[in-house]
Amino acid sequence: MYHFDSRVRYSETGEDGCLTLTGVIDHLQDCSTFQSEDCGVGLKYLESRRKIWMLSSWRILIYRYPELGEWIRIGTWPYGNKGIYGYRNFVIEDFLGQRLVEADSAWFLLDLDSMLPCRVTPEDVGPYGEPGERILMDPAPKKLLLPPDHREGDPIPVRPHHIDTNHHVNNAQYVEIAREAVAGYHAAAFDDGRGMSRPLEKVRELRVGYKKAAVLGDVICPKIGQEGDQVTVGLQDGQGGTYAIVWMAFA
């Protein structure tokens, strides 16, 4: 397992003094990025090869959010690849070795010249070493679907702070946009007397399916559906296309 150690900073916490959901995702993304850089297959290498790894899906289980000032260890390892896809697990642990977060992810390799997915080769994944064992998780539906009974949230223009080095909306920002859309949706539901049940504060499981990249100047239109303590947000382009689908289960 590749890992790095960190301490939860004040700037990464929410009003409860714990690492935010976006902060959790940022740490996971940083870990895989650090591994790629340390293995010599980071951003500059990929640019020279005219390739890039794109995230296809997340599944993240959060058992406890680490607190302000707490030391944590973030780890990752690839566990296999097939066709255009590479598969990778992540963990966040406290310094007693207790797992706070477990995550599974699927990535695909994109050819930047053709803008089409390309087959993963031993050259692409060999520098990471031998694949590790996959984390065992309870079965979950492979496809994320927006419930038929859903409502529209306020449109969100893509701003410069949403964009990363790929010139697309960062993976974590889709989740933050969805989370904020849910908060606004529930506030509006109470204001107009619809009596929707408000989800509890903490997301304990997150699943995301990424469909296409949003770029600066796009407008993201959230569509929000709730079933009990589970909320699904479709982040769409206004013409029927989908940027991402975000599913959240609350405690």
mmCIF file of C-alpha atoms in Angstrom:
data_model
loop_
_atom_site.group_PDB
_atom_site.id
_atom_site.type_symbol
_atom_site.label_atom_id
_atom_site.label_comp_id
_atom_site.label_asym_id
_atom_site.label_seq_id
_atom_site.Cartn_x
_atom_site.Cartn_y
_atom_site.Cartn_z
ATOM 1 C CA MET A 1 0.000 0.000 0.000
ATOM 2 C CA TYR A 2 1.217 3.463 -0.860
ATOM 3 C CA HIS A 3 0.444 5.987 1.885
ATOM 4 C CA PHE A 4 1.090 9.474 3.198
ATOM 5 C CA ASP A 5 0.431 10.953 6.621
ATOM 6 C CA SER A 6 -1.459 14.163 7.245
ATOM 7 C CA ARG A 7 -3.074 16.201 9.989
ATOM 8 C CA VAL A 8 -6.613 17.562 9.669
ATOM 9 C CA ARG A 9 -6.271 21.298 9.117
ATOM 10 C CA TYR A 10 -8.746 23.938 10.239
ATOM 11 C CA SER A 11 -9.250 24.946 6.592
ATOM 12 C CA GLU A 12 -10.419 21.376 5.811
ATOM 13 C CA THR A 13 -13.088 21.190 8.516
ATOM 14 C CA GLY A 14 -16.764 22.069 8.584
ATOM 15 C CA GLU A 15 -18.795 23.710 11.312
ATOM 16 C CA ASP A 16 -18.664 20.517 13.371
ATOM 17 C CA GLY A 17 -14.858 20.637 13.540
ATOM 18 C CA CYS A 18 -14.418 17.492 11.437
ATOM 19 C CA LEU A 19 -12.991 16.887 7.986
ATOM 20 C CA THR A 20 -15.652 17.654 5.387
ATOM 21 C CA LEU A 21 -16.926 15.198 2.783
ATOM 22 C CA THR A 22 -15.072 17.170 0.112
ATOM 23 C CA GLY A 23 -11.975 17.038 2.301
ATOM 24 C CA VAL A 24 -12.225 13.248 2.455
ATOM 25 C CA ILE A 25 -12.349 13.023 -1.347
ATOM 26 C CA ASP A 26 -9.497 15.514 -1.728
ATOM 27 C CA HIS A 27 -7.277 13.367 0.503
ATOM 28 C CA LEU A 28 -8.054 10.250 -1.516
ATOM 29 C CA GLN A 29 -7.360 11.995 -4.819
ATOM 30 C CA ASP A 30 -4.130 13.469 -3.449
ATOM 31 C CA CYS A 31 -2.949 10.027 -2.385
ATOM 32 C CA SER A 32 -3.310 8.460 -5.838
ATOM 33 C CA THR A 33 -1.753 11.564 -7.411
ATOM 34 C CA PHE A 34 1.230 11.361 -5.038
ATOM 35 C CA GLN A 35 1.703 7.684 -5.856
ATOM 36 C CA SER A 36 1.692 8.396 -9.589
ATOM 37 C CA GLU A 37 4.205 11.223 -9.161
ATOM 38 C CA ASP A 38 6.492 9.107 -6.950
ATOM 39 C CA CYS A 39 6.318 6.201 -9.414
ATOM 40 C CA GLY A 40 7.344 8.443 -12.307
ATOM 41 C CA VAL A 41 3.998 8.274 -14.112
ATOM 42 C CA GLY A 42 2.490 11.544 -12.898
ATOM 43 C CA LEU A 43 1.011 14.520 -14.699
ATOM 44 C CA LYS A 44 4.056 15.456 -16.785
ATOM 45 C CA TYR A 45 4.647 11.844 -17.830
ATOM 46 C CA LEU A 46 1.019 11.418 -18.868
ATOM 47 C CA GLU A 47 1.092 14.713 -20.765
ATOM 48 C CA SER A 48 4.136 13.513 -22.699
ATOM 49 C CA ARG A 49 2.255 10.317 -23.559
ATOM 50 C CA ARG A 50 -0.891 12.284 -24.465
ATOM 51 C CA LYS A 51 -2.942 10.234 -22.022
ATOM 52 C CA ILE A 52 -4.849 10.925 -18.851
ATOM 53 C CA TRP A 53 -6.609 8.853 -16.197
ATOM 54 C CA MET A 54 -10.255 9.855 -15.782
ATOM 55 C CA LEU A 55 -12.377 8.808 -12.814
ATOM 56 C CA SER A 56 -15.400 6.744 -13.827
ATOM 57 C CA SER A 57 -16.935 5.940 -10.440
ATOM 58 C CA TRP A 58 -16.518 6.180 -6.666
ATOM 59 C CA ARG A 59 -17.940 4.185 -3.808
ATOM 60 C CA ILE A 60 -16.882 5.617 -0.448
ATOM 61 C CA LEU A 61 -17.839 4.293 3.001
ATOM 62 C CA ILE A 62 -17.234 6.697 5.892
ATOM 63 C CA TYR A 63 -17.203 5.150 9.374
ATOM 64 C CA ARG A 64 -15.969 8.249 11.180
ATOM 65 C CA TYR A 65 -14.935 11.719 10.061
ATOM 66 C CA PRO A 66 -11.522 12.639 11.536
ATOM 67 C CA GLU A 67 -11.431 15.697 13.772
ATOM 68 C CA LEU A 68 -9.491 18.934 13.680
ATOM 69 C CA GLY A 69 -5.819 18.331 14.484
ATOM 70 C CA GLU A 70 -6.086 14.548 14.243
ATOM 71 C CA TRP A 71 -3.248 12.703 12.522
ATOM 72 C CA ILE A 72 -4.428 10.383 9.768
ATOM 73 C CA ARG A 73 -2.850 8.010 7.272
ATOM 74 C CA ILE A 74 -4.223 7.924 3.721
ATOM 75 C CA GLY A 75 -3.449 4.837 1.637
ATOM 76 C CA THR A 76 -4.147 3.509 -1.835
ATOM 77 C CA TRP A 77 -3.329 0.582 -4.094
ATOM 78 C CA PRO A 78 -4.420 -0.647 -7.541
ATOM 79 C CA TYR A 79 -6.017 -4.082 -7.543
ATOM 80 C CA GLY A 80 -6.483 -4.789 -11.230
ATOM 81 C CA ASN A 81 -7.251 -3.577 -14.718
ATOM 82 C CA LYS A 82 -9.346 -4.752 -17.644
ATOM 83 C CA GLY A 83 -9.658 -3.234 -21.098
ATOM 84 C CA ILE A 84 -9.764 0.549 -20.754
ATOM 85 C CA TYR A 85 -10.257 0.433 -16.968
ATOM 86 C CA GLY A 86 -8.009 0.447 -13.939
ATOM 87 C CA TYR A 87 -9.353 -0.296 -10.446
ATOM 88 C CA ARG A 88 -8.081 1.190 -7.193
ATOM 89 C CA ASN A 89 -8.890 1.039 -3.468
ATOM 90 C CA PHE A 90 -8.303 3.700 -0.832
ATOM 91 C CA VAL A 91 -8.361 3.880 2.965
ATOM 92 C CA ILE A 92 -8.046 6.553 5.617
ATOM 93 C CA GLU A 93 -6.918 5.302 9.024
ATOM 94 C CA ASP A 94 -6.255 6.909 12.381
ATOM 95 C CA PHE A 95 -2.858 6.439 13.979
ATOM 96 C CA LEU A 96 -4.059 3.395 15.902
ATOM 97 C CA GLY A 97 -4.742 1.691 12.566
ATOM 98 C CA GLN A 98 -8.523 1.999 12.813
ATOM 99 C CA ARG A 99 -10.128 2.452 9.404
ATOM 100 C CA LEU A 100 -12.152 5.617 9.146
ATOM 101 C CA VAL A 101 -12.841 5.486 5.394
ATOM 102 C CA GLU A 102 -12.799 2.777 2.727
ATOM 103 C CA ALA A 103 -13.227 3.502 -0.971
ATOM 104 C CA ASP A 104 -13.400 1.682 -4.270
ATOM 105 C CA SER A 105 -12.930 3.381 -7.623
ATOM 106 C CA ALA A 106 -12.812 2.724 -11.349
ATOM 107 C CA TRP A 107 -10.733 4.817 -13.756
ATOM 108 C CA PHE A 108 -10.372 4.799 -17.524
ATOM 109 C CA LEU A 109 -7.445 5.853 -19.654
ATOM 110 C CA LEU A 110 -8.200 8.603 -22.187
ATOM 111 C CA ASP A 111 -6.203 9.355 -25.324
ATOM 112 C CA LEU A 112 -5.919 13.153 -25.460
ATOM 113 C CA ASP A 113 -5.456 13.285 -29.229
ATOM 114 C CA SER A 114 -8.481 11.218 -30.205
ATOM 115 C CA MET A 115 -10.392 12.032 -26.981
ATOM 116 C CA LEU A 116 -11.377 8.366 -26.876
ATOM 117 C CA PRO A 117 -10.709 5.768 -24.179
ATOM 118 C CA CYS A 118 -7.711 3.549 -24.860
ATOM 119 C CA ARG A 119 -6.653 0.123 -23.618
ATOM 120 C CA VAL A 120 -4.559 -0.014 -20.451
ATOM 121 C CA THR A 121 -1.130 -1.543 -21.135
ATOM 122 C CA PRO A 122 1.494 -3.041 -18.773
ATOM 123 C CA GLU A 123 3.516 0.125 -19.356
ATOM 124 C CA ASP A 124 0.664 2.197 -17.894
ATOM 125 C CA VAL A 125 0.258 0.189 -14.678
ATOM 126 C CA GLY A 126 3.598 -1.620 -14.224
ATOM 127 C CA PRO A 127 5.283 1.212 -12.273
ATOM 128 C CA TYR A 128 2.686 0.807 -9.491
ATOM 129 C CA GLY A 129 3.921 -2.705 -8.699
ATOM 130 C CA GLU A 130 1.919 -5.864 -8.134
ATOM 131 C CA PRO A 131 -1.839 -5.367 -7.667
ATOM 132 C CA GLY A 132 -3.144 -5.684 -4.104
ATOM 133 C CA GLU A 133 -6.282 -7.356 -2.806
ATOM 134 C CA ARG A 134 -9.609 -5.668 -3.347
ATOM 135 C CA ILE A 135 -11.526 -4.437 -0.304
ATOM 136 C CA LEU A 136 -14.629 -6.549 0.232
ATOM 137 C CA MET A 137 -17.779 -4.443 0.390
ATOM 138 C CA ASP A 138 -21.438 -5.388 0.588
ATOM 139 C CA PRO A 139 -23.041 -5.671 -2.867
ATOM 140 C CA ALA A 140 -24.492 -2.477 -4.317
ATOM 141 C CA PRO A 141 -26.359 -1.693 -7.551
ATOM 142 C CA LYS A 142 -23.919 -1.031 -10.368
ATOM 143 C CA LYS A 143 -26.118 1.600 -11.983
ATOM 144 C CA LEU A 144 -27.160 4.848 -10.309
ATOM 145 C CA LEU A 145 -30.645 6.023 -11.278
ATOM 146 C CA LEU A 146 -32.447 9.251 -10.483
ATOM 147 C CA PRO A 147 -35.820 8.495 -8.826
ATOM 148 C CA PRO A 148 -38.835 9.324 -11.039
ATOM 149 C CA ASP A 149 -40.182 11.607 -8.299
ATOM 150 C CA HIS A 150 -37.529 14.313 -8.270
ATOM 151 C CA ARG A 151 -37.375 18.082 -8.229
ATOM 152 C CA GLU A 152 -35.082 20.626 -9.847
ATOM 153 C CA GLY A 153 -32.528 22.626 -7.900
ATOM 154 C CA ASP A 154 -31.072 26.012 -8.792
ATOM 155 C CA PRO A 155 -28.713 26.023 -11.816
ATOM 156 C CA ILE A 156 -25.021 26.374 -10.929
ATOM 157 C CA PRO A 157 -22.589 28.060 -13.367
ATOM 158 C CA VAL A 158 -19.165 26.422 -13.494
ATOM 159 C CA ARG A 159 -16.667 28.846 -11.911
ATOM 160 C CA PRO A 160 -12.856 28.924 -12.049
ATOM 161 C CA HIS A 161 -12.577 27.432 -8.542
ATOM 162 C CA HIS A 162 -14.345 24.275 -9.781
ATOM 163 C CA ILE A 163 -11.648 23.586 -12.410
ATOM 164 C CA ASP A 164 -8.519 21.431 -12.024
ATOM 165 C CA THR A 165 -5.384 20.837 -14.142
ATOM 166 C CA ASN A 166 -7.407 18.820 -16.661
ATOM 167 C CA HIS A 167 -9.449 21.993 -17.382
ATOM 168 C CA HIS A 168 -12.563 20.130 -16.213
ATOM 169 C CA VAL A 169 -14.655 20.348 -13.049
ATOM 170 C CA ASN A 170 -12.721 18.435 -10.394
ATOM 171 C CA ASN A 171 -14.164 15.103 -9.249
ATOM 172 C CA ALA A 172 -14.673 16.352 -5.693
ATOM 173 C CA GLN A 173 -16.428 19.505 -6.876
ATOM 174 C CA TYR A 174 -19.290 17.533 -8.421
ATOM 175 C CA VAL A 175 -19.934 16.061 -4.976
ATOM 176 C CA GLU A 176 -19.734 19.476 -3.321
ATOM 177 C CA ILE A 177 -22.165 20.906 -5.879
ATOM 178 C CA ALA A 178 -24.550 18.002 -5.232
ATOM 179 C CA ARG A 179 -24.263 18.365 -1.457
ATOM 180 C CA GLU A 180 -25.012 22.099 -1.631
ATOM 181 C CA ALA A 181 -27.939 21.456 -3.991
ATOM 182 C CA VAL A 182 -29.426 19.013 -1.469
ATOM 183 C CA ALA A 183 -29.047 21.537 1.355
ATOM 184 C CA GLY A 184 -30.783 24.237 -0.687
ATOM 185 C CA TYR A 185 -33.491 21.835 -1.819
ATOM 186 C CA HIS A 186 -34.424 20.874 1.716
ATOM 187 C CA ALA A 187 -34.398 24.464 2.919
ATOM 188 C CA ALA A 188 -36.829 25.369 0.097
ATOM 189 C CA ALA A 189 -39.012 22.346 0.863
ATOM 190 C CA PHE A 190 -39.545 23.531 4.426
ATOM 191 C CA ASP A 191 -40.113 27.130 3.341
ATOM 192 C CA ASP A 192 -42.985 26.246 0.983
ATOM 193 C CA GLY A 193 -44.577 23.686 3.309
ATOM 194 C CA ARG A 194 -43.901 20.554 1.269
ATOM 195 C CA GLY A 195 -42.805 18.888 4.508
ATOM 196 C CA MET A 196 -39.919 16.918 3.021
ATOM 197 C CA SER A 197 -37.911 14.967 5.573
ATOM 198 C CA ARG A 198 -34.533 16.591 6.090
ATOM 199 C CA PRO A 199 -31.536 14.238 5.754
ATOM 200 C CA LEU A 200 -29.271 13.958 8.751
ATOM 201 C CA GLU A 201 -25.977 15.787 8.850
ATOM 202 C CA LYS A 202 -23.446 13.127 7.916
ATOM 203 C CA VAL A 203 -23.021 11.271 4.655
ATOM 204 C CA ARG A 204 -22.031 7.708 5.556
ATOM 205 C CA GLU A 205 -21.922 6.275 2.057
ATOM 206 C CA LEU A 206 -21.278 8.015 -1.232
ATOM 207 C CA ARG A 207 -21.512 6.668 -4.764
ATOM 208 C CA VAL A 208 -20.736 8.714 -7.840
ATOM 209 C CA GLY A 209 -20.940 7.874 -11.526
ATOM 210 C CA TYR A 210 -19.156 10.325 -13.818
ATOM 211 C CA LYS A 211 -20.624 10.601 -17.326
ATOM 212 C CA LYS A 212 -19.026 13.593 -19.038
ATOM 213 C CA ALA A 213 -16.796 16.486 -18.045
ATOM 214 C CA ALA A 214 -18.155 19.952 -17.325
ATOM 215 C CA VAL A 215 -15.906 22.874 -18.226
ATOM 216 C CA LEU A 216 -15.710 26.578 -17.474
ATOM 217 C CA GLY A 217 -18.823 28.361 -18.700
ATOM 218 C CA ASP A 218 -21.113 25.321 -18.505
ATOM 219 C CA VAL A 219 -24.211 25.458 -16.328
ATOM 220 C CA ILE A 220 -24.977 22.455 -14.115
ATOM 221 C CA CYS A 221 -28.669 21.777 -13.441
ATOM 222 C CA PRO A 222 -29.254 19.589 -10.353
ATOM 223 C CA LYS A 223 -32.213 17.224 -10.175
ATOM 224 C CA ILE A 224 -32.794 15.883 -6.669
ATOM 225 C CA GLY A 225 -34.738 12.851 -5.494
ATOM 226 C CA GLN A 226 -35.051 11.448 -1.970
ATOM 227 C CA GLU A 227 -36.017 7.991 -0.766
ATOM 228 C CA GLY A 228 -35.866 7.838 3.025
ATOM 229 C CA ASP A 229 -32.342 8.625 4.187
ATOM 230 C CA GLN A 230 -30.953 8.281 0.653
ATOM 231 C CA VAL A 231 -30.659 11.185 -1.772
ATOM 232 C CA THR A 232 -29.759 11.007 -5.468
ATOM 233 C CA VAL A 233 -28.651 14.076 -7.396
ATOM 234 C CA GLY A 234 -28.416 14.118 -11.178
ATOM 235 C CA LEU A 235 -26.086 16.891 -12.335
ATOM 236 C CA GLN A 236 -27.265 17.650 -15.854
ATOM 237 C CA ASP A 237 -26.505 20.056 -18.689
ATOM 238 C CA GLY A 238 -30.032 21.313 -19.334
ATOM 239 C CA GLN A 239 -30.373 19.449 -22.645
ATOM 240 C CA GLY A 240 -30.813 15.980 -21.200
ATOM 241 C CA GLY A 241 -27.124 15.135 -20.857
ATOM 242 C CA THR A 242 -25.634 14.098 -17.528
ATOM 243 C CA TYR A 243 -22.325 15.193 -16.063
ATOM 244 C CA ALA A 244 -22.538 12.998 -12.975
ATOM 245 C CA ILE A 245 -24.956 11.160 -10.713
ATOM 246 C CA VAL A 246 -24.291 11.444 -6.993
ATOM 247 C CA TRP A 247 -25.946 9.115 -4.468
ATOM 248 C CA MET A 248 -25.644 9.816 -0.746
ATOM 249 C CA ALA A 249 -26.827 7.804 2.253
ATOM 250 C CA PHE A 250 -27.100 9.824 5.448
ATOM 251 C CA ALA A 251 -26.696 8.654 9.027
#
